[in-house]
Coordinates of C-alpha atoms and ligand atoms in Angstrom, one line a residue:
M228 CA -56.0 10.1 278.8
H229 CA -60.0 9.7 278.8
H230 CA -62.8 11.1 276.8
F231 CA -64.5 12.6 279.0
E232 CA -64.5 16.5 277.6
Y233 CA -66.6 20.1 277.4
H234 CA -67.9 20.7 273.9
H235 CA -69.7 23.8 273.6
G236 CA -70.4 24.0 277.4
E237 CA -71.4 20.4 277.9
L238 CA -69.4 17.5 279.6
R239 CA -69.4 15.5 276.7
C240 CA -68.8 11.3 277.1
E241 CA -67.2 10.8 273.5
G242 CA -69.5 11.9 271.4
V243 CA -72.4 12.2 273.2
E244 CA -73.8 14.5 276.0
I245 CA -73.8 13.5 279.3
R246 CA -77.0 15.4 279.9
D247 CA -78.8 13.7 277.2
I248 CA -77.8 10.3 279.2
A249 CA -79.2 11.5 282.2
R250 CA -82.3 12.3 280.7
Q251 CA -82.7 8.9 279.3
V252 CA -81.6 6.5 282.5
G253 CA -82.2 9.3 285.2
T254 CA -79.4 9.7 288.2
P255 CA -77.7 8.7 289.4
F256 CA -75.7 6.5 287.0
Y257 CA -72.0 5.1 285.9
L258 CA -70.9 6.1 282.6
Y259 CA -67.9 4.2 280.8
S260 CA -66.3 5.1 277.5
Q261 CA -65.6 2.3 275.1
A262 CA -62.8 4.5 273.2
T263 CA -60.8 5.1 276.5
L264 CA -61.3 1.7 277.7
T265 CA -59.8 0.0 274.5
R266 CA -57.0 2.9 274.2
H267 CA -56.1 2.0 277.8
Y268 CA -56.0 -1.9 277.5
T269 CA -54.2 -1.6 274.0
V270 CA -51.7 0.6 275.7
F271 CA -50.9 -1.6 278.5
D272 CA -50.9 -5.1 276.5
G273 CA -48.6 -3.2 274.0
A274 CA -46.1 -2.0 276.4
F275 CA -45.2 -5.7 276.9
A276 CA -45.7 -6.6 273.5
A277 CA -41.3 -7.4 273.7
L278 CA -42.2 -10.6 276.0
P279 CA -44.8 -13.7 275.7
H280 CA -47.5 -12.3 277.8
L281 CA -51.3 -12.2 278.3
T282 CA -52.8 -9.0 280.1
A283 CA -55.4 -10.7 282.6
F284 CA -57.8 -7.6 283.5
A285 CA -58.6 -7.5 287.3
V286 CA -62.4 -8.2 287.1
K287 CA -63.4 -7.1 290.5
A288 CA -62.4 -3.5 289.3
C289 CA -64.7 -3.5 286.9
S290 CA -67.3 -6.7 286.5
N291 CA -70.0 -6.0 284.0
I292 CA -70.2 -8.3 281.2
A293 CA -70.2 -6.2 278.5
I294 CA -66.9 -4.0 279.4
L295 CA -65.3 -7.9 280.0
S296 CA -66.7 -8.9 276.8
L297 CA -65.4 -5.4 275.0
L298 CA -61.4 -6.3 276.6
G299 CA -62.1 -10.3 275.7
R300 CA -62.2 -9.1 271.9
L301 CA -59.2 -7.2 272.2
G302 CA -57.4 -10.5 273.7
A303 CA -57.9 -9.8 277.4
G304 CA -57.6 -12.3 279.6
A305 CA -59.1 -12.0 283.3
D306 CA -57.8 -12.0 286.8
I307 CA -60.7 -13.3 289.0
V308 CA -61.1 -13.8 292.7
S309 CA -64.6 -15.9 293.3
G310 CA -66.6 -18.2 291.3
G311 CA -69.0 -15.3 290.7
E312 CA -66.4 -14.0 288.5
L313 CA -65.7 -16.9 286.8
F314 CA -69.4 -17.0 285.8
R315 CA -69.1 -13.5 284.3
V316 CA -66.0 -14.4 282.5
L317 CA -67.6 -17.3 280.8
R318 CA -70.8 -15.8 280.3
A319 CA -68.5 -13.0 278.1
G320 CA -66.8 -15.4 276.3
I321 CA -63.3 -15.0 277.5
P322 CA -61.8 -18.8 277.2
G323 CA -60.6 -21.0 280.0
E324 CA -56.7 -20.5 279.0
R325 CA -57.0 -16.6 279.3
I326 CA -58.5 -17.2 283.5
V327 CA -56.0 -16.7 286.6
F328 CA -57.6 -17.4 289.7
S329 CA -56.4 -15.7 292.9
G330 CA -57.5 -15.5 296.4
V331 CA -57.2 -16.4 299.4
G332 CA -60.4 -18.1 300.3
K333 CA -61.3 -20.1 297.1
T334 CA -63.8 -22.8 298.1
E335 CA -64.2 -26.5 296.9
P336 CA -67.2 -25.8 294.2
E337 CA -65.2 -23.0 293.1
V338 CA -61.8 -25.0 292.3
A339 CA -63.8 -27.6 290.7
A340 CA -65.7 -24.9 288.6
A341 CA -62.9 -23.2 287.3
L342 CA -61.0 -26.8 286.6
R343 CA -63.7 -27.9 284.8
A344 CA -63.6 -24.5 282.6
G345 CA -59.6 -25.2 281.9
I346 CA -58.6 -22.2 283.4
R347 CA -54.5 -21.3 282.7
M348 CA -54.3 -21.3 286.4
F349 CA -54.7 -21.0 290.1
S350 CA -52.4 -18.5 292.4
V351 CA -52.5 -20.7 295.3
E352 CA -52.0 -19.0 298.4
S353 CA -51.3 -20.9 301.4
G354 CA -50.5 -24.7 302.0
P355 CA -54.0 -26.0 302.9
E356 CA -55.3 -24.3 299.9
L357 CA -52.6 -26.7 298.2
T358 CA -53.6 -29.5 299.7
M359 CA -57.6 -28.8 298.8
I360 CA -56.8 -28.5 295.1
N361 CA -55.0 -31.5 294.8
R362 CA -57.5 -33.3 296.4
V363 CA -60.5 -31.5 294.1
A364 CA -58.4 -32.1 291.0
G365 CA -58.0 -35.8 292.0
E366 CA -61.2 -36.6 292.0
L367 CA -62.3 -34.9 288.7
G368 CA -59.2 -36.9 287.5
L369 CA -57.4 -33.7 286.6
R370 CA -54.3 -31.9 287.2
A371 CA -54.2 -28.5 288.6
P372 CA -52.1 -25.7 286.8
V373 CA -50.9 -23.7 289.6
A374 CA -48.5 -20.5 290.2
L375 CA -47.6 -20.2 294.2
R376 CA -48.2 -16.4 295.3
V377 CA -45.5 -15.2 296.9
N378 CA -45.2 -12.3 299.4
P379 CA -41.7 -10.6 298.6
D380 CA -42.4 -8.2 301.8
V381 CA -42.3 -5.0 299.5
D382 CA -43.7 -1.4 300.7
P383 CA -45.7 -0.6 297.3
Q384 CA -46.3 3.1 300.0
T385 CA -49.9 2.9 299.4
H386 CA -53.4 3.0 301.1
P387 CA -52.8 0.0 303.9
Y388 CA -56.1 -1.4 302.8
I389 CA -54.9 -2.2 299.3
S390 CA -51.0 -3.0 300.1
T391 CA -50.7 -6.7 300.0
G392 CA -47.3 -7.5 299.8
L393 CA -45.8 -6.5 303.2
K394 CA -45.4 -9.8 305.5
E395 CA -47.8 -8.4 307.6
N396 CA -50.5 -8.8 304.9
K397 CA -53.1 -12.0 304.2
F398 CA -51.4 -12.7 301.4
G399 CA -49.7 -15.5 299.7
F400 CA -46.2 -17.5 300.9
P401 CA -43.5 -15.2 302.8
V402 CA -40.6 -15.5 300.4
K403 CA -38.5 -16.9 303.1
G404 CA -38.8 -20.9 302.7
V405 CA -41.2 -20.9 299.9
E406 CA -38.8 -23.3 297.5
E407 CA -39.6 -26.0 299.8
V408 CA -43.5 -25.1 299.6
F409 CA -43.2 -25.7 295.5
L410 CA -41.3 -28.5 296.1
K411 CA -43.8 -30.1 297.9
A412 CA -46.3 -29.1 295.5
A413 CA -44.4 -30.4 292.5
A414 CA -44.4 -34.0 294.5
M415 CA -48.6 -33.3 294.6
P416 CA -50.0 -36.3 292.1
H417 CA -52.8 -34.1 290.8
I418 CA -50.7 -30.4 290.7
R419 CA -48.8 -29.1 287.6
V420 CA -46.6 -26.3 289.3
I421 CA -45.8 -23.5 286.5
G422 CA -45.2 -20.6 287.8
V423 CA -44.6 -17.9 290.4
H424 CA -47.4 -15.2 291.2
Q425 CA -47.1 -12.0 293.0
H426 CA -49.5 -8.8 293.6
I427 CA -48.2 -5.8 296.2
G428 CA -51.0 -3.9 296.3
S429 CA -52.9 -1.4 294.7
Q430 CA -52.8 2.6 293.3
I431 CA -49.2 2.5 293.5
T432 CA -47.4 5.7 291.7
Q433 CA -43.9 4.4 292.0
I434 CA -41.8 2.2 289.7
P435 CA -39.4 0.9 292.5
P436 CA -41.4 -1.3 294.6
F437 CA -42.4 -3.3 291.0
V438 CA -38.7 -3.5 290.3
E439 CA -37.8 -5.0 293.5
A440 CA -41.0 -7.4 293.7
V441 CA -39.8 -8.8 290.0
E442 CA -35.8 -9.0 290.9
R443 CA -37.1 -10.9 293.8
A444 CA -39.2 -12.9 292.1
A445 CA -36.3 -13.4 289.5
E446 CA -33.8 -14.6 292.0
L447 CA -36.5 -16.8 293.1
I448 CA -37.2 -18.3 289.8
R449 CA -33.6 -19.2 289.3
S450 CA -33.1 -21.1 292.2
L451 CA -36.2 -23.0 292.0
R452 CA -35.3 -24.1 288.1
A453 CA -31.4 -24.8 289.9
A454 CA -33.7 -27.4 291.9
G455 CA -35.1 -28.9 289.0
L456 CA -38.5 -27.0 289.0
A457 CA -39.7 -26.2 285.1
I458 CA -41.3 -22.6 285.9
E459 CA -42.5 -21.3 282.8
C460 CA -44.3 -18.6 284.1
L461 CA -44.4 -15.2 286.5
D462 CA -47.3 -13.3 287.3
I463 CA -46.4 -9.9 288.2
G464 CA -49.9 -8.8 289.0
G465 CA -51.8 -5.3 289.0
G466 CA -51.5 -2.6 290.9
I467 CA -50.0 0.6 289.1
G468 CA -52.0 3.7 290.1
I469 CA -53.8 6.3 288.1
P470 CA -54.1 10.2 288.8
Y471 CA -56.8 10.6 290.6
E472 CA -55.7 14.1 292.2
D473 CA -52.1 15.4 291.3
T474 CA -49.6 12.8 291.8
Q475 CA -49.0 11.4 288.4
P476 CA -48.0 7.8 288.5
P477 CA -46.1 5.6 286.2
S478 CA -47.2 4.9 282.6
P479 CA -47.5 1.7 281.6
E480 CA -44.7 2.4 279.5
Q481 CA -42.9 3.3 282.1
L482 CA -43.3 0.2 284.0
A483 CA -42.6 -2.1 281.3
E484 CA -39.5 -0.3 280.7
A485 CA -38.3 -0.8 284.2
V486 CA -39.3 -4.5 284.5
V487 CA -38.8 -5.9 281.3
P488 CA -34.7 -5.9 281.3
I489 CA -35.1 -8.0 284.2
L490 CA -38.0 -10.7 282.8
A491 CA -36.2 -11.0 279.4
S492 CA -33.8 -12.9 280.4
L493 CA -35.6 -15.1 282.5
G494 CA -37.7 -16.7 279.3
V495 CA -40.3 -17.2 281.3
H496 CA -44.4 -16.5 280.2
I497 CA -45.6 -13.1 281.8
I498 CA -48.8 -12.8 283.2
T499 CA -50.3 -9.0 284.4
E500 CA -53.2 -8.2 286.0
P501 CA -53.8 -4.4 285.8
G502 CA -57.6 -3.4 286.9
R503 CA -57.2 0.3 287.8
V504 CA -55.5 1.4 285.2
I505 CA -57.6 -0.2 282.5
A506 CA -61.2 1.1 284.1
G507 CA -60.9 4.0 286.4
N508 CA -60.4 6.6 284.2
A509 CA -62.7 5.2 281.6
G510 CA -65.6 5.8 283.7
V511 CA -67.4 8.4 285.5
F512 CA -70.5 8.4 288.3
V513 CA -72.8 11.3 287.1
T514 CA -75.0 12.3 290.6
R515 CA -77.7 15.2 290.7
V516 CA -77.7 17.9 293.3
L517 CA -80.8 17.9 295.1
R518 CA -80.0 20.6 297.4
T519 CA -77.3 23.0 299.0
K520 CA -77.3 23.4 302.8
E521 CA -75.6 26.3 304.0
H522 CA -74.4 26.8 307.5
T523 CA -72.7 28.9 309.3
D524 CA -69.2 27.5 309.3
K525 CA -70.0 24.5 307.1
N526 CA -71.8 23.9 303.5
F527 CA -73.0 20.8 302.2
L528 CA -74.2 20.2 298.7
V529 CA -76.6 17.0 298.9
V530 CA -76.7 14.9 295.9
D531 CA -78.8 11.8 294.9
G532 CA -75.7 9.7 294.9
A533 CA -73.8 8.0 297.6
M534 CA -71.7 6.1 299.8
N535 CA -73.4 2.8 298.5
D536 CA -72.9 3.7 295.1
L537 CA -69.7 4.7 295.2
M538 CA -67.6 3.9 298.2
R539 CA -64.0 4.5 298.0
P540 CA -64.2 8.0 299.4
S541 CA -66.1 6.6 302.6
L542 CA -63.9 3.1 302.8
Y543 CA -60.4 4.8 302.0
N544 CA -60.6 8.9 302.3
A545 CA -60.1 8.3 298.2
Y546 CA -60.0 11.8 296.5
H547 CA -62.3 12.1 292.9
K548 CA -62.3 15.2 291.0
I549 CA -65.9 16.4 290.9
I550 CA -66.9 18.3 287.7
P551 CA -70.3 19.9 287.0
V552 CA -71.6 18.6 283.6
R553 CA -73.0 22.2 282.3
E554 CA -69.5 23.9 282.2
P555 CA -69.0 26.2 284.9
L556 CA -69.1 29.3 282.9
D557 CA -72.5 32.0 283.4
S558 CA -74.3 32.9 280.6
Q559 CA -72.2 35.8 279.8
G560 CA -68.7 33.7 279.9
V561 CA -67.8 34.1 283.4
L562 CA -66.8 32.0 285.5
R563 CA -69.8 30.9 288.0
K564 CA -68.6 31.6 292.0
D565 CA -67.0 28.6 294.0
I566 CA -68.5 26.9 297.0
L567 CA -66.4 25.2 299.6
A568 CA -68.5 22.4 300.3
D569 CA -68.8 18.9 301.5
V570 CA -70.7 16.9 298.5
V571 CA -72.8 14.5 300.5
G572 CA -75.6 11.7 299.7
P573 CA -78.5 10.7 301.5
I574 CA -77.6 7.8 303.8
C575 CA -77.7 8.3 307.3
E576 CA -74.3 8.0 308.0
S577 CA -71.8 10.4 308.4
G578 CA -69.3 8.6 306.5
D579 CA -71.4 9.1 303.6
F580 CA -69.5 11.5 301.6
L581 CA -68.3 11.6 297.9
A582 CA -65.8 14.8 298.8
R583 CA -64.8 16.7 301.9
N584 CA -64.0 20.1 302.1
R585 CA -64.1 20.7 298.4
T586 CA -64.0 23.8 296.0
L587 CA -66.3 23.4 293.1
P588 CA -68.3 26.2 291.0
R589 CA -71.5 26.6 293.1
P590 CA -74.3 24.3 291.4
E591 CA -77.7 24.8 291.0
E592 CA -80.5 22.6 292.3
G593 CA -81.0 19.8 289.7
E594 CA -78.1 20.5 288.3
L595 CA -76.1 17.4 287.4
L596 CA -72.1 16.6 288.9
A597 CA -69.6 14.2 287.5
V598 CA -67.5 12.4 289.9
M599 CA -64.1 11.4 287.3
S600 CA -61.9 8.4 287.9
A601 CA -64.7 6.2 289.3
G602 CA -64.4 3.5 286.5
A603 CA -62.6 1.1 288.6
Y604 CA -63.7 0.1 292.1
G605 CA -67.1 1.9 291.5
F606 CA -70.1 -0.3 290.8
S607 CA -68.4 -3.2 291.5
M608 CA -68.4 -1.9 295.3
S609 CA -71.6 -1.1 294.8
S610 CA -74.5 -2.2 297.6
T611 CA -78.0 -1.6 298.4
Y612 CA -77.5 0.0 301.7
N613 CA -80.1 2.3 302.8
S614 CA -82.5 0.1 300.4
R615 CA -81.1 2.2 297.3
P616 CA -81.4 0.5 294.3
R617 CA -78.2 -0.1 292.2
V618 CA -77.8 2.4 289.7
P619 CA -77.6 1.7 285.7
E620 CA -74.2 1.1 283.9
V621 CA -73.9 3.0 280.4
L622 CA -71.3 2.3 277.9
V623 CA -70.9 5.1 275.3
D624 CA -69.0 4.0 271.8
G625 CA -68.7 7.4 269.5
T626 CA -72.5 8.2 269.1
T627 CA -73.9 5.3 270.3
V628 CA -75.3 4.8 273.7
H629 CA -76.0 1.1 275.1
V630 CA -77.3 1.1 278.6
I631 CA -75.1 -2.3 279.5
R632 CA -77.0 -2.7 283.3
T633 CA -80.1 -1.3 283.9
R634 CA -81.6 0.3 286.9
E635 CA -82.9 -2.1 289.8
T636 CA -86.4 -1.6 290.8
Y637 CA -87.5 -1.6 294.6
E638 CA -89.3 -5.2 293.4
D639 CA -85.2 -6.4 293.1
L640 CA -84.8 -5.1 296.0
V641 CA -86.9 -7.3 297.7
A642 CA -87.3 -10.6 295.2
R643 CA -85.1 -13.0 297.4
E644 CA -86.7 -12.0 300.6
V645 CA -89.6 -14.2 302.4
I646 CA -92.1 -13.4 305.0
P647 CA -92.7 -16.9 306.4
W648 CA -96.3 -16.5 307.7
Q649 CA -97.5 -15.3 305.0
Ligands
LIG942 C1 -57.2 -6.1 292.9 C2 -55.7 -7.3 291.9 C3 -55.1 -7.0 291.0 C4 -55.7 -5.4 290.5 O1 -55.6 -4.6 291.0 P1 -55.1 -2.9 290.6 O2 -54.6 -2.0 291.4 O3 -57.1 -2.5 290.2 O4 -54.6 -2.9 289.0 C5 -54.3 -7.7 290.3 N1 -53.9 -8.8 291.1 C6 -54.6 -9.3 292.3 C7 -54.4 -10.7 292.9 C8 -55.8 -8.7 292.7 O5 -56.3 -9.1 293.9

């Protein structure tokens, strides 16, 4: 469900024609629909209404502070993985008690900042990290609330780069023997063990891996309680997929239906960390066709957006639907001819593509294309590679257009660089 639809031959975001936004901010740019973000958050959060819970948006998926503020005002918390993300969510007005902090490489300054902000909990990924958090909390005269991240060794059947819950992945404690770590943690003076955390991967399109992981967590919580630990919360992570191509992933309601019965009897507070499912289909990447290169056995559509702007196709071979902003009908209402082409950017690498061997209505030079489902891991993964300034982000609310990040300038590119002999 999203709000990007043709109306009188023009692709709109809610009530605004995308070509009008392109005229205003230039191309390429990211475009988000506020109604879609709101709906996705509300549906996801509502699916878990039967349990006491917190929906902590995974900030790394889409980290613009306007979007964080929007979700925060709807009641969302935040799942952060760095000090920079902590800064963003605090700037966006999300209160400490709704922030959870994951990641294998937290630094002392990051832990100290998070403790000062009074975050809900740290998700701890290793023994040495636990020791460090205990020390930093001690220096501040505080007790750090922690959950231990348990690696349930469940195969989420997703791309290997975004699978995190297998025993060969770098995340969490192996479930075997983790009870001892819990007991050790509970004995540390500046640690308060409050929960269990797991996150098994991303773009998961089936229910069984979630069910299996949650069953293992429930079992673990029972035995921890039997050992005398007061486990009050279970963070089941994020990872539910979205329909990029033909796969129809389970809806948040279906996920909740499958796991809530397992969780209900535990009497714990549930935390979820959805990222992609909230932001993915709420955003598109808009790019302009620069020219068509037709070779004897291969065609290329050269566009002004590139792998530095949207990295997922190059990094994961990810599929994004690409549609013309002007509906693919000619003036007589006849469908335009298709072209089979690679959609490529101007970057000097053969890995720079937005789509390969794609059939789409043959666009004219200067025409706009919308790369769909680009709201998650789109802008947040972008860089300035090839000295391409980062693109603007635009948020549409009904008929109102908000530029929530302006286009970087060439001056921005070199602003922090220094020539020592000048
Ligand atoms: C990336 C991540 C998420 C979000 O994953 P999605 O697939 O975007 O839902 C949640 N929790 C943790 C710990 C993560 O690293």
